[in-house]
mmCIF file of C-alpha atoms in Angstrom:
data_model
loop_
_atom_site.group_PDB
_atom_site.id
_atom_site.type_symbol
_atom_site.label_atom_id
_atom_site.label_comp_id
_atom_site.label_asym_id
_atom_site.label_seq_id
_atom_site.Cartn_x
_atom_site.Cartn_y
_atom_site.Cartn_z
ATOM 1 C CA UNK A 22 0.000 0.000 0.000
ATOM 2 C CA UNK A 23 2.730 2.296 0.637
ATOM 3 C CA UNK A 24 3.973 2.274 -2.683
ATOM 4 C CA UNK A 25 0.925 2.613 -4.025
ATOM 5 C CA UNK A 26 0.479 5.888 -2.272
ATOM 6 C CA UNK A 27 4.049 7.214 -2.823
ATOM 7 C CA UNK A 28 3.159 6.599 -6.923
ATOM 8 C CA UNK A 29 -0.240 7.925 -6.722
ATOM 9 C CA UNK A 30 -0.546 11.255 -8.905
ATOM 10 C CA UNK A 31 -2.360 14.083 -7.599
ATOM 11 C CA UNK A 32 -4.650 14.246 -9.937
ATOM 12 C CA UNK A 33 -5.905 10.666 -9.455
ATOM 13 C CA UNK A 34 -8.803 9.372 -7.668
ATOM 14 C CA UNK A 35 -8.369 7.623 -3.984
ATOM 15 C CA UNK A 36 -6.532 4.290 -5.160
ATOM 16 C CA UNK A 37 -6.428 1.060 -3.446
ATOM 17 C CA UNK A 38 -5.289 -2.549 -4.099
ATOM 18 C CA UNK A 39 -7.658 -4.970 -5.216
ATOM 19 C CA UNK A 40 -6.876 -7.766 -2.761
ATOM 20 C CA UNK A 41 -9.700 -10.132 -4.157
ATOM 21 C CA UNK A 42 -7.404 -10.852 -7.230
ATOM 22 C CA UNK A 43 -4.446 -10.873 -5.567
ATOM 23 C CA UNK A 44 -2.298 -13.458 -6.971
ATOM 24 C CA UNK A 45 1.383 -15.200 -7.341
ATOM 25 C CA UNK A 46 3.582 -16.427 -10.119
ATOM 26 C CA UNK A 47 6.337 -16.623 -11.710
ATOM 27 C CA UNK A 48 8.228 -15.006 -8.778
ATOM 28 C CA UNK A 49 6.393 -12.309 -8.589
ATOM 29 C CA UNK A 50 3.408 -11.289 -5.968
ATOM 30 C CA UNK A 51 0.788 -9.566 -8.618
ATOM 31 C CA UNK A 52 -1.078 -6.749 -7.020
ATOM 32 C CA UNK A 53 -4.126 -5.053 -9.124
ATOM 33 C CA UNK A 54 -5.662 -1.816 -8.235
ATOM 34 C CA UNK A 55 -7.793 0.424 -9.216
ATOM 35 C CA UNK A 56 -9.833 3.776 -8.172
ATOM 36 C CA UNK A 57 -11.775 2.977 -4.694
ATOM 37 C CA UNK A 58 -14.837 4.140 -6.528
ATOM 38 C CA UNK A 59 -14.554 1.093 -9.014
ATOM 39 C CA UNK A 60 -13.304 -1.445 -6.282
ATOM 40 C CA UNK A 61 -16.315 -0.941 -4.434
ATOM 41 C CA UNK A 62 -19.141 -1.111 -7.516
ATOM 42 C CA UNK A 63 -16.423 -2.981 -9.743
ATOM 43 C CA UNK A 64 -19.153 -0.686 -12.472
ATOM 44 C CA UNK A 65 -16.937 -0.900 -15.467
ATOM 45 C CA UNK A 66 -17.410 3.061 -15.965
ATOM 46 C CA UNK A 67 -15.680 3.604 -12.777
ATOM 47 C CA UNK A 68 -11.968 1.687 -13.676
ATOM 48 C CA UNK A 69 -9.513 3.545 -14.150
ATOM 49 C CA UNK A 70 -7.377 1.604 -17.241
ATOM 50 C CA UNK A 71 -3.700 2.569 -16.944
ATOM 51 C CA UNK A 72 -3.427 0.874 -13.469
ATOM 52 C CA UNK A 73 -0.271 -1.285 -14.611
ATOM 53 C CA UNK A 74 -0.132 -3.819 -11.321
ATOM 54 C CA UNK A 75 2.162 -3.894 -8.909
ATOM 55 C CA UNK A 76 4.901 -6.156 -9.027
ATOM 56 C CA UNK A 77 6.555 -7.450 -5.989
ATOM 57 C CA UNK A 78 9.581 -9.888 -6.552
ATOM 58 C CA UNK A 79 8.865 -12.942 -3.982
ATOM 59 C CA UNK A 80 12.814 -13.602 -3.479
ATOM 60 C CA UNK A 81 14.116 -10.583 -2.781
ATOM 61 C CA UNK A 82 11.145 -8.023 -1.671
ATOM 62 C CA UNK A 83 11.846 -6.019 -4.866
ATOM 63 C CA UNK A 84 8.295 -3.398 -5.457
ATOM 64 C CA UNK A 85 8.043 -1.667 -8.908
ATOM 65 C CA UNK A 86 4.940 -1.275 -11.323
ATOM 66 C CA UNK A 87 4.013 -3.758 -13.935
ATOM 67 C CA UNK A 88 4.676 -2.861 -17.904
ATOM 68 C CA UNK A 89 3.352 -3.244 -21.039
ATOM 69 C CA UNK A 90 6.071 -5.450 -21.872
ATOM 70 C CA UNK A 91 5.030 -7.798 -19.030
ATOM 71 C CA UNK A 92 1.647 -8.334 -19.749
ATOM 72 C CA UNK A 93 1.737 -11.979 -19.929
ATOM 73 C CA UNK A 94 2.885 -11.877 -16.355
ATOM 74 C CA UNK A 95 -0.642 -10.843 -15.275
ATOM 75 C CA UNK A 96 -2.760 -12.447 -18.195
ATOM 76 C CA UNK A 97 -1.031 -15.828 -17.574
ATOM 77 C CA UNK A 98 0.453 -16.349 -14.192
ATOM 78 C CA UNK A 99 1.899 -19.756 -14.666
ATOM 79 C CA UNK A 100 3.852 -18.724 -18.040
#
């Protein structure tokens, strides 16, 4: 959550982390987020869709946001 906040723009909505699709794999714990307005209606109007996850590297506690290039990371866990 704290780095979360810390990357949070100002001009963004209250975020939060999605902790019912919370997941791990391939090393990495995947954390989704999204606007707490969408989290709590999951209304598809509400999301918010340049929330890139958060990736945090299992072995050595390593946080950073998810890229474009690592899509499959998210799409298929196991990969």
């Amino acid at each position: 959550m704290a780095f979360l906040t810390h990357s949070r723009r100002d001009d963004e909505p209250p975020l939060a982390i999605d902790a019912e699709r919370v997941r791990a794999g391939n090393g990495l714990l995947i954390v989704p987020y999204n606007s707490v307005q969408y989290l709590a209606s999951r209304d598809p109007r509400e999301q918010l869709l340049d929330c890139w996850p958060i990736l945090v590297d299992l072995e050595r506690g390593d946080v950073r946001s998810g890229s474009l290039a690592e899509r499959h990371l998210w799409r298929d866990p196991s990969a």
